[in-house]
């Protein structure tokens, strides 16, 4: 069963705590992405990685960190520096991150709520 | 400024009826335009991807059109079904500074099909 998995589906965090969201893909895709979705707004890119051991900041990277130690995994850490972390987080992957008409496949998402 | 605007924000129609969703964009330089379907609490799923040279593309009961001159796209849904209830997101791709693909997401149209 190929695809992208995200865990957990729901996550609650107290203010001041760091939390890590998991994203795994078995599609053998090189590129992976993290987006944030807020009500009434389009998806916004947090970080992306075009290849293992490399990643780039997206449009709203402040307060977030990522790692890409394995091709299939791209975890996102929401740090206490993120001022408004409550949101729906979506992970995606594509064959590669270059300019080649890439379709992005999305995971089921993680809803993070800060209490 | 690169923007994608969708209308209407929300739409309610009777099962079996047709509907058309609109997307206007100011993204440049244009690479391709995508329509995604997103069920509540789930990740988006791709419906179509259209390049500059494609005017119409169908995927079952979904038909997307693209007018690159006026920078408009539409998604037509024929003979709607209850399972069509979802948000439909228009996404426009451009080439980034480093040759990578950059996506701009619309805020979506929330479609509700009633029996």
PDB file of N, CA, C and O in Angstrom, chain A residues 1 3 19 27-28 30-31 37-38 40 50 53 55 57 60 69 73 77 84 86 101 104:
ATOM      1  N   UNK A   1       0.847  -1.192   0.000  1.00  0.00           N
ATOM      2  CA  UNK A   1       0.000   0.000   0.000  1.00  0.00           C
ATOM      3  C   UNK A   1       0.885   1.246   0.000  1.00  0.00           C
ATOM      4  O   UNK A   1       1.423   1.631   1.020  1.00  0.00           O
ATOM      5  N   UNK A   3       2.115   5.235  -0.461  1.00  0.00           N
ATOM      6  CA  UNK A   3       1.542   6.527  -0.154  1.00  0.00           C
ATOM      7  C   UNK A   3       2.334   7.272   0.884  1.00  0.00           C
ATOM      8  O   UNK A   3       3.503   6.970   1.156  1.00  0.00           O
ATOM      9  N   UNK A  19       7.203  20.139  19.592  1.00  0.00           N
ATOM     10  CA  UNK A  19       6.520  18.910  19.208  1.00  0.00           C
ATOM     11  C   UNK A  19       6.961  18.540  17.791  1.00  0.00           C
ATOM     12  O   UNK A  19       7.221  19.421  16.970  1.00  0.00           O
ATOM     13  N   UNK A  27       6.895   6.082  -1.698  1.00  0.00           N
ATOM     14  CA  UNK A  27       6.724   6.291  -3.135  1.00  0.00           C
ATOM     15  C   UNK A  27       8.061   6.425  -3.855  1.00  0.00           C
ATOM     16  O   UNK A  27       8.088   6.625  -5.068  1.00  0.00           O
ATOM     17  N   UNK A  28       9.148   6.372  -3.104  1.00  0.00           N
ATOM     18  CA  UNK A  28      10.499   6.558  -3.645  1.00  0.00           C
ATOM     19  C   UNK A  28      10.672   7.953  -4.267  1.00  0.00           C
ATOM     20  O   UNK A  28      11.405   8.134  -5.243  1.00  0.00           O
ATOM     21  N   UNK A  30      11.949  11.823  -4.396  1.00  0.00           N
ATOM     22  CA  UNK A  30      13.102  12.567  -3.893  1.00  0.00           C
ATOM     23  C   UNK A  30      12.688  13.777  -3.057  1.00  0.00           C
ATOM     24  O   UNK A  30      13.333  14.129  -2.090  1.00  0.00           O
ATOM     25  N   UNK A  31      11.632  14.468  -3.495  1.00  0.00           N
ATOM     26  CA  UNK A  31      11.266  15.736  -2.868  1.00  0.00           C
ATOM     27  C   UNK A  31      10.133  15.554  -1.862  1.00  0.00           C
ATOM     28  O   UNK A  31       9.200  14.786  -2.079  1.00  0.00           O
ATOM     29  N   UNK A  37      -2.009  24.784   6.825  1.00  0.00           N
ATOM     30  CA  UNK A  37      -3.305  25.228   6.313  1.00  0.00           C
ATOM     31  C   UNK A  37      -4.098  25.834   7.460  1.00  0.00           C
ATOM     32  O   UNK A  37      -4.322  25.196   8.486  1.00  0.00           O
ATOM     33  N   UNK A  38      -4.517  27.082   7.264  1.00  0.00           N
ATOM     34  CA  UNK A  38      -5.334  27.793   8.239  1.00  0.00           C
ATOM     35  C   UNK A  38      -6.664  28.147   7.603  1.00  0.00           C
ATOM     36  O   UNK A  38      -6.734  28.356   6.380  1.00  0.00           O
ATOM     37  N   UNK A  40      -9.598  29.827   5.835  1.00  0.00           N
ATOM     38  CA  UNK A  40      -9.682  31.019   5.006  1.00  0.00           C
ATOM     39  C   UNK A  40      -8.401  31.396   4.297  1.00  0.00           C
ATOM     40  O   UNK A  40      -8.333  32.447   3.643  1.00  0.00           O
ATOM     41  N   UNK A  50      14.633  18.719  -1.482  1.00  0.00           N
ATOM     42  CA  UNK A  50      14.698  18.142  -2.827  1.00  0.00           C
ATOM     43  C   UNK A  50      15.515  16.863  -2.854  1.00  0.00           C
ATOM     44  O   UNK A  50      15.449  16.102  -3.822  1.00  0.00           O
ATOM     45  N   UNK A  53      19.437  14.872   3.084  1.00  0.00           N
ATOM     46  CA  UNK A  53      20.435  15.716   3.735  1.00  0.00           C
ATOM     47  C   UNK A  53      20.458  17.152   3.230  1.00  0.00           C
ATOM     48  O   UNK A  53      21.449  17.874   3.445  1.00  0.00           O
ATOM     49  N   UNK A  55      17.676  20.643   2.731  1.00  0.00           N
ATOM     50  CA  UNK A  55      16.334  21.209   2.814  1.00  0.00           C
ATOM     51  C   UNK A  55      16.438  22.729   2.739  1.00  0.00           C
ATOM     52  O   UNK A  55      17.490  23.311   3.008  1.00  0.00           O
ATOM     53  N   UNK A  57      14.218  26.604   3.321  1.00  0.00           N
ATOM     54  CA  UNK A  57      13.102  27.300   3.938  1.00  0.00           C
ATOM     55  C   UNK A  57      12.056  27.644   2.899  1.00  0.00           C
ATOM     56  O   UNK A  57      12.384  28.021   1.770  1.00  0.00           O
ATOM     57  N   UNK A  60       7.189  30.445   5.255  1.00  0.00           N
ATOM     58  CA  UNK A  60       6.879  30.716   6.665  1.00  0.00           C
ATOM     59  C   UNK A  60       7.668  29.787   7.574  1.00  0.00           C
ATOM     60  O   UNK A  60       7.117  29.128   8.443  1.00  0.00           O
ATOM     61  N   UNK A  69      17.175  12.939   6.996  1.00  0.00           N
ATOM     62  CA  UNK A  69      18.256  11.968   7.121  1.00  0.00           C
ATOM     63  C   UNK A  69      18.026  10.740   6.265  1.00  0.00           C
ATOM     64  O   UNK A  69      18.965  10.033   5.900  1.00  0.00           O
ATOM     65  N   UNK A  73      11.673   9.840   4.952  1.00  0.00           N
ATOM     66  CA  UNK A  73      11.200  10.498   6.158  1.00  0.00           C
ATOM     67  C   UNK A  73      11.553  11.981   6.178  1.00  0.00           C
ATOM     68  O   UNK A  73      12.684  12.368   5.849  1.00  0.00           O
ATOM     69  N   UNK A  77       9.502  19.747  13.215  1.00  0.00           N
ATOM     70  CA  UNK A  77       9.420  20.123  14.621  1.00  0.00           C
ATOM     71  C   UNK A  77       8.856  21.534  14.729  1.00  0.00           C
ATOM     72  O   UNK A  77       9.371  22.460  14.098  1.00  0.00           O
ATOM     73  N   UNK A  84       2.030  31.120  16.644  1.00  0.00           N
ATOM     74  CA  UNK A  84       0.652  30.699  16.438  1.00  0.00           C
ATOM     75  C   UNK A  84       0.632  29.323  15.785  1.00  0.00           C
ATOM     76  O   UNK A  84       0.297  29.197  14.601  1.00  0.00           O
ATOM     77  N   UNK A  86      -1.207  26.551  16.191  1.00  0.00           N
ATOM     78  CA  UNK A  86      -2.437  25.784  15.980  1.00  0.00           C
ATOM     79  C   UNK A  86      -2.834  25.856  14.513  1.00  0.00           C
ATOM     80  O   UNK A  86      -3.102  26.947  13.990  1.00  0.00           O
ATOM     81  N   UNK A 101       7.197  19.661 -13.965  1.00  0.00           N
ATOM     82  CA  UNK A 101       5.767  19.339 -14.009  1.00  0.00           C
ATOM     83  C   UNK A 101       5.427  18.273 -12.986  1.00  0.00           C
ATOM     84  O   UNK A 101       4.793  17.271 -13.275  1.00  0.00           O
ATOM     85  N   UNK A 104       2.342  16.815  -6.801  1.00  0.00           N
ATOM     86  CA  UNK A 104       2.601  16.610  -5.388  1.00  0.00           C
ATOM     87  C   UNK A 104       1.487  15.756  -4.791  1.00  0.00           C
ATOM     88  O   UNK A 104       0.309  16.027  -5.003  1.00  0.00           O
TER      89      UNK A 104
END
